[in-house]
CSV table of C-alpha atoms in Angstrom, one decimal:
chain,number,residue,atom,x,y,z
A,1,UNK,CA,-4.2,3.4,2.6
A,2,UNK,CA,-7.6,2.0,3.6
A,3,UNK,CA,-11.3,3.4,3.1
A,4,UNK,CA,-11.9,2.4,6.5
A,5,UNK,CA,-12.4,4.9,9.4
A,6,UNK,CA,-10.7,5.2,12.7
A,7,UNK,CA,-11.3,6.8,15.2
A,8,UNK,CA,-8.2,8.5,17.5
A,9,UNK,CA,-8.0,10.6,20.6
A,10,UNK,CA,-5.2,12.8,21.6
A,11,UNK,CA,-4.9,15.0,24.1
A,12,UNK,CA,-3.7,18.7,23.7
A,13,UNK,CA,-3.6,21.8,25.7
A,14,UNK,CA,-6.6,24.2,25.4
A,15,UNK,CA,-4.1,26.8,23.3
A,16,UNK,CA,-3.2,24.4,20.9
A,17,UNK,CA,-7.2,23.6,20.7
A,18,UNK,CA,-8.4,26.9,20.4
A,19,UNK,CA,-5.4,27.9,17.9
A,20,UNK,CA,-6.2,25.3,15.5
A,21,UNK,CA,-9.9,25.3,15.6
A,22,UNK,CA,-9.4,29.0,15.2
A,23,UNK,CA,-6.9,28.7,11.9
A,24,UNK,CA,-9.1,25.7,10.1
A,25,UNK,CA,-12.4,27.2,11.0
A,26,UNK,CA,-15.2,26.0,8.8
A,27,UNK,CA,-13.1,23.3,7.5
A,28,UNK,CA,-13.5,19.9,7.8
A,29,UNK,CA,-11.6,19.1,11.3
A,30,UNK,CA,-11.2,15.2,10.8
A,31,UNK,CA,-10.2,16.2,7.1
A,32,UNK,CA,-7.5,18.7,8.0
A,33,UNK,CA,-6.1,16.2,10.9
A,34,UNK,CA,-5.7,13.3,8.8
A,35,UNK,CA,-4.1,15.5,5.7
A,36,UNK,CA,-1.6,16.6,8.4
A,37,UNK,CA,-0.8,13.2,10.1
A,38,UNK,CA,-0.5,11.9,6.6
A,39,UNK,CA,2.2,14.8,6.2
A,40,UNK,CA,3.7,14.0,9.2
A,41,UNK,CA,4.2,10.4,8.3
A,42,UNK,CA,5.9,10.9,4.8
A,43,UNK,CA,8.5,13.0,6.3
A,44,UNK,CA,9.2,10.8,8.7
A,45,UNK,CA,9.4,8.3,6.3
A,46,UNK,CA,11.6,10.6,4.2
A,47,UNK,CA,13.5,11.3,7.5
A,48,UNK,CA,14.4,7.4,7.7
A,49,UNK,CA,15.4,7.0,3.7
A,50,UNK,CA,18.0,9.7,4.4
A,51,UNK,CA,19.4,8.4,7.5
A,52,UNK,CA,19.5,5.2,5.5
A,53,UNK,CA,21.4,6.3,2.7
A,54,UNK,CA,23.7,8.8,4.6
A,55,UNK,CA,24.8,5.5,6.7
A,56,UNK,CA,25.6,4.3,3.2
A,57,UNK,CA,27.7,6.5,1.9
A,58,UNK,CA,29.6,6.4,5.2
A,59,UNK,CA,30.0,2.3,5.3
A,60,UNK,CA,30.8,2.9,1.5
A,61,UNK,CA,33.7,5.0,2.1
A,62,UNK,CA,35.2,3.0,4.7
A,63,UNK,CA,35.8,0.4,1.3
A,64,UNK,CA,36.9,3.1,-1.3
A,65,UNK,CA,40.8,3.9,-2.0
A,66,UNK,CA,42.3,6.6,-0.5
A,67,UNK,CA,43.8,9.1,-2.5
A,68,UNK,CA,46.4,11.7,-1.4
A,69,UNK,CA,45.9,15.6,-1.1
A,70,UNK,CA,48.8,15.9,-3.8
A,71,UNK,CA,46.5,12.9,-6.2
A,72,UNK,CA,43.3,14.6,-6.1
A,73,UNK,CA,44.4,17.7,-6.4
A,74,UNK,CA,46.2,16.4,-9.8
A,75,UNK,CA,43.2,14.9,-10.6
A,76,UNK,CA,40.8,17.7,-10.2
A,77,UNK,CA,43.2,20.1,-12.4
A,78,UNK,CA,43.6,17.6,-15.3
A,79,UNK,CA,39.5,17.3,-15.1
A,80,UNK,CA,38.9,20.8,-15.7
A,81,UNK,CA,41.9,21.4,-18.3
């Protein structure tokens, strides 16, 4: 990301206000809200990958063989033997 600054406004209620300047007092408010909306967008991020790939492995096993119960059951006992 950019060395440029932006300037954002959001609104929140007074409780949220007072809990946060309360629990990040003495830091660095602009600081502390950009490390957290930097948080915020990785996981969403993260959250999209996942979807991504779990919609994957779901189209992917639309294509695979099917195997019987009786097949993989055989198959698992002979792997572990």
């Amino acid at each position: 990301m950019g060395s440029r600054m932006g300037t954002v406004n959001f609104s929140v209620s007074e409780e949220i206000k007072k809990a946060f300047n309360k629990a990040f007092a003495g830091e660095n408010k602009s600081a502390v809200l950009a490390r957290l909306m930097k948080q915020a967008i990785d996981e969403r991020v993260r959250h999209k990958q996942r979807a991504q790939a779990f919609r994957l492995l779901v189209e992917g096993r639309k294509n695979r063989p099917k195997l019987s119960d009786k097949k993989l059951h055989r198959l698992r006992k002979e792997s572990r033997a």
